[in-house]
Coordinates of C-alpha atoms in Angstrom, one line a residue:
Chain A
M24 CA 4.5 -7.6 2.1
E25 CA 1.5 -7.0 4.1
I26 CA -1.8 -7.7 2.3
I27 CA -5.1 -6.2 3.4
E28 CA -8.0 -8.3 2.6
V29 CA -10.7 -6.2 1.0
S30 CA -13.1 -8.9 -0.1
P31 CA -15.6 -8.3 2.6
R32 CA -16.0 -4.6 1.6
D33 CA -14.6 -3.6 -1.9
G34 CA -14.9 -7.2 -3.0
L35 CA -18.6 -7.7 -2.1
Q36 CA -20.0 -4.2 -2.6
N37 CA -20.6 -4.7 -6.3
E38 CA -22.0 -8.1 -6.1
A39 CA -25.7 -8.6 -7.4
V40 CA -26.2 -11.4 -4.9
L41 CA -27.0 -10.0 -1.5
V42 CA -24.5 -11.9 0.8
S43 CA -25.8 -12.7 4.4
T44 CA -24.1 -11.2 7.3
E45 CA -23.2 -14.8 8.5
D46 CA -21.5 -15.4 5.2
K47 CA -19.5 -12.2 5.6
I48 CA -18.4 -13.1 8.9
T49 CA -17.3 -16.5 7.7
L50 CA -15.5 -14.9 5.0
I51 CA -13.5 -12.6 7.6
E52 CA -12.9 -15.6 9.8
R53 CA -11.5 -17.6 7.0
S54 CA -9.3 -14.7 5.9
I55 CA -7.9 -14.5 9.4
A56 CA -7.2 -18.4 9.4
A57 CA -5.4 -17.9 6.2
G58 CA -3.0 -15.6 8.1
L59 CA -4.5 -12.1 7.0
R60 CA -4.1 -9.6 9.8
R61 CA -5.7 -6.4 8.3
I62 CA -9.2 -6.8 6.9
E63 CA -11.3 -4.2 5.3
A64 CA -14.5 -5.5 6.9
T65 CA -17.2 -3.3 5.8
S66 CA -18.2 0.3 4.9
F67 CA -20.3 2.8 6.8
V68 CA -22.2 4.5 4.1
H69 CA -25.8 5.0 3.2
P70 CA -27.6 1.8 2.9
K71 CA -29.5 3.0 -0.2
R72 CA -26.2 3.8 -1.9
V73 CA -24.6 0.5 -1.2
P74 CA -27.2 -2.0 0.0
Q75 CA -24.6 -4.9 0.2
M76 CA -23.0 -2.8 3.1
A77 CA -26.3 -2.2 5.1
D78 CA -25.3 -4.7 7.7
A79 CA -22.2 -2.9 8.7
E80 CA -22.9 -2.9 12.5
A81 CA -24.0 -6.3 12.5
V82 CA -20.8 -7.5 10.7
M83 CA -18.5 -5.7 13.2
A84 CA -20.6 -7.2 16.2
G85 CA -20.0 -10.8 14.9
V86 CA -16.3 -10.7 14.0
P87 CA -13.9 -12.5 16.4
R88 CA -11.7 -9.9 18.4
R89 CA -8.0 -10.6 18.4
A90 CA -5.2 -8.4 19.3
D91 CA -3.4 -9.4 16.2
V92 CA -6.1 -8.5 13.8
S93 CA -7.2 -5.0 12.7
Y94 CA -10.5 -4.3 11.3
I95 CA -10.8 -1.4 8.9
G96 CA -14.1 0.3 8.2
L97 CA -14.6 2.7 5.1
V98 CA -16.3 6.0 5.8
L99 CA -17.0 9.0 3.6
N100 CA -18.1 11.5 6.1
R101 CA -18.8 12.3 9.8
R102 CA -21.8 10.3 10.0
G103 CA -20.0 7.2 8.7
F104 CA -17.1 7.9 10.9
D105 CA -19.3 8.1 13.9
R106 CA -21.0 4.7 13.1
A107 CA -17.6 3.0 12.5
I108 CA -16.1 4.3 15.9
A109 CA -19.3 3.1 17.6
A110 CA -19.1 -0.4 16.0
G111 CA -15.7 -0.8 17.1
V112 CA -13.3 -0.7 14.1
D113 CA -9.7 -0.6 14.6
E114 CA -8.9 1.7 11.7
V115 CA -10.9 3.9 9.6
N116 CA -10.2 4.4 5.9
C117 CA -11.5 7.7 4.3
V118 CA -11.4 8.4 0.5
V119 CA -10.6 11.5 -1.5
V120 CA -11.0 11.2 -5.2
A121 CA -8.3 12.7 -7.7
S122 CA -11.1 13.9 -10.2
E123 CA -14.0 16.1 -9.6
T124 CA -16.8 14.1 -11.5
F125 CA -15.9 10.9 -9.9
S126 CA -15.9 12.7 -6.4
Q127 CA -19.4 13.9 -6.9
R128 CA -20.7 10.6 -8.1
N129 CA -18.7 8.5 -5.5
Q130 CA -19.3 10.5 -2.2
G131 CA -21.5 13.4 -3.3
M132 CA -19.0 16.2 -2.5
S133 CA -16.3 18.2 -4.2
V134 CA -12.6 17.1 -3.9
A135 CA -11.9 20.1 -1.7
D136 CA -14.7 19.1 0.6
S137 CA -13.5 15.7 0.9
V138 CA -10.0 16.9 1.8
R139 CA -11.6 19.0 4.5
T140 CA -13.6 16.1 5.6
V141 CA -10.3 14.1 5.9
R142 CA -8.7 17.0 7.9
D143 CA -11.5 17.0 10.5
L144 CA -11.6 13.2 10.8
A145 CA -8.0 12.9 11.3
D146 CA -8.2 14.9 14.6
D147 CA -11.2 12.8 15.6
A148 CA -9.5 9.5 14.8
R149 CA -6.6 10.6 16.9
A150 CA -8.9 11.5 19.8
A151 CA -10.6 8.2 19.4
G152 CA -7.3 6.1 19.2
V153 CA -8.0 4.5 15.8
A154 CA -5.7 4.7 13.0
L155 CA -6.6 6.6 9.8
S156 CA -5.8 5.8 6.3
V157 CA -6.7 7.7 3.2
T158 CA -7.2 6.2 -0.2
I159 CA -6.7 8.4 -3.2
A160 CA -9.4 7.1 -5.7
T161 CA -9.0 7.3 -9.5
A162 CA -5.3 8.0 -8.9
F163 CA -4.4 6.3 -12.3
G164 CA -7.4 7.5 -14.3
C165 CA -11.0 8.4 -14.1
P166 CA -14.0 6.8 -15.9
F167 CA -15.5 10.2 -16.6
E168 CA -12.6 12.6 -17.1
G169 CA -10.0 10.4 -18.5
E170 CA -6.4 11.0 -17.6
V171 CA -5.7 12.2 -14.2
P172 CA -2.6 14.5 -14.0
E173 CA 0.0 13.0 -11.6
A174 CA 0.5 16.3 -10.1
T175 CA -3.0 16.4 -8.8
V176 CA -2.5 13.0 -7.1
V177 CA 0.8 14.0 -5.5
D178 CA -0.7 17.3 -4.5
L179 CA -3.7 15.4 -2.7
A180 CA -1.2 13.1 -1.0
R181 CA 0.8 16.2 0.2
Q182 CA -2.4 17.6 1.7
V183 CA -3.5 14.6 3.5
G184 CA 0.0 13.7 4.6
E185 CA 0.1 17.0 6.3
F186 CA -3.1 16.1 8.4
G187 CA -0.9 13.4 10.1
V188 CA -2.7 10.3 8.5
D189 CA -1.1 6.8 9.1
E190 CA -1.2 5.6 5.6
I191 CA -2.0 6.7 2.2
A192 CA -3.5 4.4 -0.5
L193 CA -3.0 4.9 -4.1
A194 CA -6.0 3.4 -5.8
D195 CA -6.4 2.3 -9.5
T196 CA -10.3 2.4 -9.1
I197 CA -11.1 1.3 -12.7
G198 CA -8.0 -0.7 -13.5
V199 CA -6.2 1.4 -16.1
G200 CA -2.9 1.9 -14.6
V201 CA 0.4 0.5 -15.8
P202 CA 3.8 -0.2 -14.0
T203 CA 5.5 2.8 -15.2
Q204 CA 2.7 5.0 -13.7
V205 CA 3.0 3.0 -10.3
A206 CA 6.7 3.9 -10.1
R207 CA 6.2 7.5 -10.9
L208 CA 3.4 8.0 -8.5
V209 CA 5.0 6.1 -5.7
A210 CA 8.1 8.2 -6.0
G211 CA 6.1 11.4 -6.3
V212 CA 3.8 10.8 -3.2
G213 CA 6.9 9.5 -1.2
A214 CA 8.6 12.6 -1.7
V215 CA 5.8 15.0 -0.6
A216 CA 4.6 12.6 2.3
P217 CA 7.8 11.1 3.5
G218 CA 6.5 10.1 7.0
V219 CA 3.4 8.2 5.7
R220 CA 3.2 4.6 4.9
L221 CA 2.3 3.8 1.3
R222 CA -0.1 1.4 0.2
C223 CA -1.5 0.4 -3.3
H224 CA -4.9 -0.7 -4.6
F225 CA -5.1 -2.4 -8.0
H226 CA -7.9 -3.7 -10.0
N227 CA -7.0 -6.2 -12.8
T228 CA -9.7 -4.9 -15.2
R229 CA -7.2 -4.6 -18.1
N230 CA -4.7 -7.3 -17.1
T231 CA -2.2 -4.9 -15.6
G232 CA -3.0 -5.5 -11.9
Y233 CA -0.4 -7.9 -10.9
A234 CA 2.3 -6.1 -13.0
N235 CA 1.3 -3.1 -11.0
A236 CA 1.6 -5.0 -7.8
V237 CA 5.2 -6.1 -8.8
A238 CA 6.0 -2.4 -9.8
A239 CA 4.8 -1.4 -6.3
L240 CA 6.8 -3.9 -4.7
D241 CA 9.8 -2.7 -6.5
A242 CA 9.2 0.8 -5.7
G243 CA 9.2 0.0 -2.1
V244 CA 5.5 -0.2 -1.3
T245 CA 5.0 -2.9 1.6
V246 CA 1.2 -2.7 1.7
L247 CA -1.1 -4.1 -1.1
D248 CA -4.9 -4.4 -1.0
A249 CA -6.2 -7.6 -2.5
S250 CA -9.6 -9.4 -2.6
T251 CA -9.9 -13.3 -2.1
G252 CA -11.3 -14.7 -5.5
G253 CA -10.5 -11.4 -7.3
I254 CA -14.0 -10.2 -6.8
G255 CA -14.8 -6.5 -6.6
G256 CA -15.7 -3.4 -8.5
C257 CA -17.1 0.1 -7.7
P258 CA -21.0 0.7 -8.2
F259 CA -20.3 4.2 -9.3
A260 CA -17.6 3.3 -11.8
P261 CA -18.9 2.0 -15.3
A262 CA -17.2 -1.4 -16.2
A263 CA -15.2 -1.7 -13.2
T264 CA -14.2 -5.1 -12.3
G265 CA -12.4 -7.1 -9.7
N266 CA -9.5 -6.4 -7.5
I267 CA -6.5 -8.4 -7.8
A268 CA -7.0 -11.8 -6.4
T269 CA -5.3 -12.4 -2.9
E270 CA -4.5 -16.0 -3.7
D271 CA -3.0 -15.0 -7.2
L272 CA -1.0 -12.2 -5.5
V273 CA 0.2 -14.7 -2.9
Y274 CA 1.3 -17.4 -5.4
L275 CA 3.2 -14.6 -7.3
L276 CA 4.8 -13.5 -3.9
D277 CA 5.4 -16.9 -2.7
R278 CA 7.3 -18.0 -5.8
S279 CA 9.2 -14.8 -5.9
G280 CA 10.5 -15.5 -2.3
V281 CA 8.5 -12.4 -0.8
E282 CA 6.9 -13.3 2.6
S283 CA 3.4 -12.5 3.2
G284 CA 2.5 -14.6 6.0
V285 CA -0.6 -16.0 4.2
D286 CA -1.3 -19.6 3.4
L287 CA -2.1 -20.0 -0.3
R288 CA -4.1 -23.2 0.0
Q289 CA -6.5 -21.9 2.4
L290 CA -7.1 -18.7 0.2
I291 CA -7.8 -21.1 -2.7
E292 CA -10.4 -23.0 -0.5
T293 CA -11.9 -19.7 0.4
A294 CA -12.1 -18.6 -3.2
D295 CA -13.9 -21.8 -4.1
W296 CA -16.3 -21.2 -1.1
L297 CA -17.0 -17.8 -2.4
S298 CA -17.9 -19.0 -5.7
G299 CA -20.6 -21.1 -4.0
V300 CA -21.7 -18.2 -2.0
L301 CA -22.0 -15.9 -5.2
G302 CA -23.3 -18.6 -7.4
S303 CA -20.5 -17.9 -10.1
T304 CA -17.0 -18.4 -10.6
V305 CA -14.8 -16.0 -9.2
P306 CA -12.1 -14.2 -11.4
G307 CA -9.0 -15.4 -9.5
Q308 CA -7.1 -18.0 -11.5
L309 CA -5.4 -20.1 -8.8
A310 CA -8.5 -22.0 -7.8
R311 CA -8.9 -23.2 -11.4
A312 CA -5.1 -23.5 -12.5
G313 CA -3.9 -25.1 -9.1
V314 CA -0.9 -24.5 -7.1
F315 CA 2.4 -25.2 -8.7
P316 CA 4.4 -27.1 -7.9
G317 CA 1.4 -29.2 -6.8
Chain B
M299 CA 9.1 -4.2 -28.7
E300 CA 8.4 -6.8 -31.4
I301 CA 5.3 -8.9 -30.9
I302 CA 5.0 -12.3 -32.7
E303 CA 1.4 -13.1 -33.2
V304 CA 0.8 -16.7 -32.2
S305 CA -3.0 -17.0 -32.3
P306 CA -3.2 -18.9 -35.5
R307 CA -1.0 -21.6 -34.2
D308 CA -0.6 -21.7 -30.4
G309 CA -3.8 -19.7 -29.8
L310 CA -6.0 -22.1 -32.0
Q311 CA -4.4 -25.5 -31.5
N312 CA -6.2 -26.1 -28.1
E313 CA -9.5 -24.9 -29.3
A314 CA -12.3 -27.4 -29.3
V315 CA -14.1 -25.8 -32.3
L316 CA -12.4 -26.7 -35.6
V317 CA -11.8 -23.3 -37.2
S318 CA -11.9 -23.3 -41.1
T319 CA -9.0 -22.6 -43.1
E320 CA -10.6 -19.4 -44.4
D321 CA -11.2 -18.1 -40.9
K322 CA -7.4 -18.7 -40.0
I323 CA -6.3 -16.7 -43.1
T324 CA -8.8 -14.0 -42.1
L325 CA -7.2 -14.0 -38.7
I326 CA -3.7 -13.6 -40.2
E327 CA -4.9 -10.8 -42.6
R328 CA -6.5 -8.9 -39.8
S329 CA -3.3 -9.4 -37.6
I330 CA -1.2 -7.9 -40.5
A331 CA -3.6 -5.0 -40.8
A332 CA -3.3 -4.3 -37.2
G333 CA 0.5 -3.9 -37.7
L334 CA 1.9 -7.2 -36.7
R335 CA 4.8 -8.4 -38.9
R336 CA 5.8 -11.8 -37.6
I337 CA 3.1 -14.5 -37.5
E338 CA 3.2 -17.9 -36.2
A339 CA 1.0 -19.1 -38.9
T340 CA 0.6 -22.8 -38.2
S341 CA 2.5 -26.0 -37.4
F342 CA 3.6 -28.8 -39.3
V343 CA 2.8 -31.7 -37.2
H344 CA 0.9 -34.8 -37.4
P345 CA -3.0 -34.2 -38.0
K346 CA -4.0 -37.1 -35.7
R347 CA -2.0 -35.4 -32.9
V348 CA -3.2 -31.8 -33.6
P349 CA -6.3 -31.9 -35.9
Q350 CA -6.7 -28.1 -35.7
M351 CA -3.3 -27.7 -37.7
A352 CA -4.2 -30.4 -40.4
D353 CA -4.7 -27.6 -43.1
A354 CA -1.2 -26.0 -42.4
E355 CA -0.5 -26.2 -46.3
A356 CA -3.8 -24.8 -47.2
V357 CA -3.2 -21.9 -44.6
M358 CA 0.2 -21.0 -46.1
A359 CA -1.2 -21.3 -49.6
G360 CA -3.9 -18.7 -48.7
V361 CA -1.9 -16.0 -46.7
P362 CA -1.0 -12.7 -48.5
R363 CA 2.7 -12.5 -49.4
R364 CA 4.4 -9.4 -48.4
A365 CA 8.2 -8.5 -48.1
D366 CA 7.5 -6.9 -44.6
V367 CA 5.7 -9.9 -43.2
S368 CA 7.4 -13.2 -42.0
Y369 CA 5.4 -16.3 -41.4
I370 CA 6.7 -18.7 -39.0
G371 CA 5.9 -22.4 -39.1
L372 CA 6.4 -24.6 -36.0
V373 CA 8.1 -28.1 -36.6
L374 CA 9.1 -30.8 -34.4
N375 CA 11.3 -33.1 -36.7
R376 CA 12.6 -33.4 -40.3
R377 CA 9.2 -34.3 -41.9
G378 CA 7.6 -31.2 -40.5
F379 CA 10.6 -29.1 -41.5
D380 CA 10.3 -30.5 -45.1
R381 CA 6.7 -29.7 -45.1
A382 CA 7.3 -26.2 -43.8
I383 CA 9.9 -25.3 -46.5
A384 CA 7.7 -26.7 -49.3
A385 CA 4.8 -24.6 -48.0
G386 CA 6.9 -21.5 -48.2
V387 CA 7.5 -20.4 -44.5
D388 CA 9.9 -17.5 -43.8
E389 CA 10.8 -18.7 -40.6
V390 CA 10.9 -22.3 -38.8
N391 CA 10.4 -22.5 -35.2
C392 CA 11.7 -25.7 -33.4
V393 CA 11.1 -26.8 -29.8
V394 CA 13.3 -28.4 -27.2
V395 CA 11.8 -29.2 -24.0
A396 CA 13.4 -28.5 -20.7
S397 CA 11.9 -31.6 -19.0
E398 CA 12.1 -35.3 -20.1
T399 CA 8.5 -36.2 -19.4
F400 CA 7.0 -33.3 -21.2
S401 CA 9.5 -33.9 -24.2
Q402 CA 8.1 -37.5 -24.7
R403 CA 4.5 -36.4 -24.4
N404 CA 4.8 -33.2 -26.6
Q405 CA 7.2 -34.5 -29.3
G406 CA 7.6 -38.1 -28.7
M407 CA 11.4 -37.9 -28.1
S408 CA 14.0 -37.4 -25.5
V409 CA 15.4 -34.0 -24.9
A410 CA 18.9 -35.1 -26.4
D411 CA 17.1 -36.2 -29.6
S412 CA 15.4 -33.0 -29.8
V413 CA 18.6 -31.2 -29.4
R414 CA 20.1 -33.4 -32.2
T415 CA 17.0 -32.5 -34.3
V416 CA 17.6 -28.9 -33.9
R417 CA 21.3 -29.2 -34.8
D418 CA 20.5 -31.1 -38.0
L419 CA 17.7 -28.6 -38.8
A420 CA 20.0 -25.6 -38.2
D421 CA 22.1 -26.6 -41.1
D422 CA 19.1 -27.3 -43.4
A423 CA 17.3 -24.0 -42.5
R424 CA 20.6 -22.1 -43.5
A425 CA 20.9 -24.2 -46.8
A426 CA 17.2 -23.3 -47.5
G427 CA 17.5 -19.6 -46.5
V428 CA 14.9 -19.5 -43.9
A429 CA 15.6 -18.0 -40.3
L430 CA 15.3 -20.6 -37.3
S431 CA 14.2 -20.0 -33.9
V432 CA 14.2 -22.5 -31.0
T433 CA 11.6 -22.6 -28.2
I434 CA 12.7 -23.9 -24.9
A435 CA 9.4 -25.2 -23.6
T436 CA 8.5 -25.8 -19.8
A437 CA 11.4 -23.3 -19.0
F438 CA 9.6 -22.1 -16.0
G439 CA 8.2 -25.4 -14.8
C440 CA 6.9 -28.8 -16.0
P441 CA 3.3 -30.0 -15.7
F442 CA 4.6 -33.6 -14.9
E443 CA 8.0 -32.9 -13.0
G444 CA 7.3 -29.8 -11.3
E445 CA 10.4 -27.4 -10.7
V446 CA 12.7 -27.2 -13.7
P447 CA 16.3 -26.4 -12.7
E448 CA 17.4 -23.1 -14.3
A449 CA 20.6 -24.5 -15.0
T450 CA 18.9 -27.2 -17.3
V451 CA 17.4 -24.4 -19.3
V452 CA 20.5 -22.4 -19.6
D453 CA 22.5 -25.5 -20.6
L454 CA 19.9 -26.2 -23.4
A455 CA 20.1 -22.5 -24.5
R456 CA 23.9 -22.8 -24.7
Q457 CA 23.7 -26.0 -26.8
V458 CA 21.2 -24.6 -29.3
G459 CA 23.0 -21.3 -29.4
E460 CA 26.0 -23.0 -30.6
F461 CA 24.3 -24.3 -33.7
G462 CA 23.8 -20.7 -34.9
V463 CA 20.1 -20.4 -34.5
D464 CA 18.6 -16.8 -35.0
E465 CA 16.4 -16.5 -31.8
I466 CA 15.9 -18.6 -28.7
A467 CA 12.3 -18.2 -27.1
L468 CA 11.9 -18.9 -23.5
A469 CA 8.4 -20.4 -22.9
D470 CA 6.4 -20.6 -19.7
T471 CA 4.3 -23.3 -21.3
I472 CA 1.8 -23.9 -18.4
G473 CA 1.9 -20.3 -17.0
V474 CA 3.6 -20.9 -13.6
G475 CA 6.6 -18.4 -13.9
V476 CA 7.1 -15.2 -11.8
P477 CA 9.1 -12.0 -12.8
T478 CA 12.1 -12.9 -10.7
Q479 CA 12.4 -16.1 -12.5
V480 CA 12.2 -14.2 -16.0
A481 CA 15.1 -11.8 -14.8
R482 CA 17.3 -14.7 -13.8
L483 CA 16.6 -16.8 -16.9
V484 CA 16.9 -14.1 -19.3
A485 CA 20.3 -13.2 -17.8
G486 CA 21.5 -16.6 -17.6
V487 CA 20.6 -17.5 -21.2
G488 CA 22.0 -14.1 -22.4
A489 CA 25.3 -15.0 -20.7
V490 CA 25.7 -18.3 -22.6
A491 CA 24.2 -17.3 -25.9
P492 CA 25.3 -13.9 -26.5
G493 CA 24.8 -13.6 -30.2
V494 CA 21.4 -14.9 -30.2
R495 CA 18.2 -12.7 -30.1
L496 CA 16.0 -13.5 -27.1
R497 CA 12.3 -14.0 -27.0
C498 CA 9.8 -14.7 -24.4
H499 CA 6.5 -16.7 -24.5
F500 CA 4.2 -16.4 -21.6
H501 CA 0.7 -17.8 -20.6
N502 CA -1.6 -16.1 -18.2
T503 CA -2.7 -19.3 -16.3
R504 CA -2.0 -17.9 -12.8
N505 CA -2.2 -14.3 -13.6
T506 CA 1.4 -13.7 -13.7
G507 CA 1.9 -13.4 -17.6
Y508 CA 1.7 -9.6 -18.1
A509 CA 4.0 -9.2 -15.0
N510 CA 6.5 -11.5 -16.7
A511 CA 6.3 -9.7 -19.9
V512 CA 7.1 -6.4 -18.0
A513 CA 10.2 -8.3 -16.4
A514 CA 11.2 -9.6 -19.8
L515 CA 11.1 -6.0 -21.2
D516 CA 13.0 -4.8 -18.2
A517 CA 15.6 -7.4 -18.6
G518 CA 16.3 -6.3 -22.3
V519 CA 14.2 -8.8 -24.1
T520 CA 12.9 -7.3 -27.4
V521 CA 10.6 -9.9 -28.7
L522 CA 7.3 -11.3 -27.1
D523 CA 4.8 -13.9 -28.2
A524 CA 1.2 -12.9 -27.7
S525 CA -2.1 -14.1 -28.9
T526 CA -5.1 -12.0 -30.0
G527 CA -7.9 -12.6 -27.6
G528 CA -5.6 -14.3 -25.1
I529 CA -6.6 -17.7 -26.6
G530 CA -4.4 -20.8 -26.4
G531 CA -3.1 -23.7 -24.3
C532 CA -1.2 -26.9 -25.1
P533 CA -3.1 -30.1 -26.0
F534 CA -0.3 -32.1 -24.2
A535 CA -0.3 -30.0 -21.0
P536 CA -3.2 -30.4 -18.4
A537 CA -4.8 -27.1 -17.3
A538 CA -2.9 -25.1 -19.6
T539 CA -4.7 -22.0 -20.6
G540 CA -4.2 -18.9 -22.8
N541 CA -1.2 -16.9 -23.9
I542 CA -1.0 -13.3 -22.9
A543 CA -3.6 -11.6 -25.1
T544 CA -2.1 -9.3 -27.8
E545 CA -4.5 -6.4 -27.2
D546 CA -3.8 -6.4 -23.4
L547 CA -0.2 -6.4 -24.0
V548 CA -0.3 -3.6 -26.4
Y549 CA -2.5 -1.6 -24.0
L550 CA 0.1 -2.1 -21.3
L551 CA 2.9 -1.3 -23.8
D552 CA 1.2 1.8 -25.2
R553 CA 0.6 3.3 -21.9
S554 CA 4.1 2.6 -20.9
G555 CA 5.4 4.5 -23.8
V556 CA 6.8 1.4 -25.4
E557 CA 6.4 1.4 -29.2
S558 CA 5.1 -1.9 -30.9
G559 CA 3.7 -0.5 -34.1
V560 CA 0.4 -2.4 -33.4
D561 CA -2.9 -0.8 -33.4
L562 CA -4.9 -1.5 -30.2
R563 CA -8.5 -0.8 -31.7
Q564 CA -7.9 -3.0 -34.5
L565 CA -6.6 -5.8 -32.1
I566 CA -9.9 -5.6 -30.1
E567 CA -12.2 -5.7 -33.2
T568 CA -10.3 -8.9 -34.1
A569 CA -10.6 -10.3 -30.5
D570 CA -14.5 -9.6 -30.8
W571 CA -14.5 -11.4 -34.2
L572 CA -12.5 -14.2 -32.7
S573 CA -15.1 -14.7 -30.0
G574 CA -17.7 -14.9 -32.7
V575 CA -15.7 -17.6 -34.6
L576 CA -15.0 -19.7 -31.4
G577 CA -18.5 -19.3 -30.0
S578 CA -17.1 -18.1 -26.6
T579 CA -15.8 -15.0 -25.0
V580 CA -12.1 -14.8 -25.3
P581 CA -10.1 -14.3 -22.2
G582 CA -8.4 -11.0 -23.1
Q583 CA -9.9 -8.3 -21.2
L584 CA -9.5 -5.0 -23.4
A585 CA -12.3 -6.0 -25.6
R586 CA -14.7 -6.0 -22.4
A587 CA -13.1 -3.1 -20.6
G588 CA -12.5 -0.7 -23.4
V589 CA -9.5 1.4 -24.2
F590 CA -8.5 3.9 -21.7
P591 CA -8.7 6.9 -22.2
G592 CA -11.7 6.2 -24.5

């Protein structure tokens, strides 16, 4: 199981405390030291919309460059893409939303326009030699529209899959999904985008995040997003709370005999350090409960 | 799926705030109103050991009597059993522990002595016309001894199964279990105690509780313990935290199409009320996150 560490971007973007560029770089360095190899480092969006990510270029300028580490930059449009490439990201992550209302609120465009954006950027990414992944947001439910038809999600996956993207991520943006839904969506998307690697992104807002992670694993998904400390949320989704915590996920994987290559004790130290940086206890539970067996 | 509401006993026993008998009865009445039909109402243990349960008789004297509601009293020995019968419980729940150190700390006797106690009480329960269930504590790990061999748990289940008990509960007392362990233990116990109904009891201490509940369901278990608000813990286990929350479990079951007969919105109201009684926010997440779709 490959874990993408999203704390520097999805984790921090909703935090009230403005975290320094230096601390963001330390977070990334600590993640690499713990064994994480794909890191969602930042997003290239408008600083007025997401002030926490205003230092995207500075973060990318300060992170260690290693052949075995891939930095992902989130972009929503051409301008963000150009900034990400200039900043030297290894991968670009675009977003299409499975519900119109959230698409307008999150990225200020219709779903159809965001699909066209992905189509254009897929060509540009190939030309620039960077990998492109696409997150399908609100794939398990929308905070404004409620239920999202699974056929809508599957159809979006089919469309972006045809653009030759490297990876599709199914995101439970507001943490409403359940394992049976994961199994159905993964099977449905796998059927229409057979050549594309599948990844899942879960929030634990209603305590289903880890059960969903297990369901994804059981359904054959090999890439999961997680955020050290379980921090996170979306500024444009009401009551959204944290991603699944990397340390809690690694505990579950370790004791299930699933290799992730990540060191649990170092993650716990980082979660503790992060609590200090943010001035509040992080939601991840391993730091408080302790490793078992000790 | 049948849910046993354990908040009045396992939920409250570790709370620092001494809850009034009246509030305990209200909690039970609210649980029944929400559709719960088996309720772990109290324990008949020494009041010096567990002060929160000192009013066991008064609680049982005050709860509504209905033909469709079954009250469970936890007992650790003959004296507790006699008190429970005199108080009019419908079911008695005994405990055997799968590790010697925890057995001594939790109930002041060896594992072998606790097995003998169950053997004697099984005869007495039949004579008294009450159902008897047996919880195997620390089945997924011990806070003092670490790993608990699965063969030990299975052998305990075989022994108590032969006494003709009605139900065996596999308890992850300190919240260390993972879904693969659930699948193995449920299969192992099912093989040696084929006539006995299986039940699981999970704590969410390391964020694996709900994934374990799904694993139990997938393995054919039809009875789960849960505690409204996700309150709970064991006074004799260091760093033990809450049971899985009834409302979060029912959310997961509802959206998975699994019938429990329990009303989610009433559970959430009870979780809110319980936060008020305890003077602190309960760990269950549905009360904060809200039902989806709203």
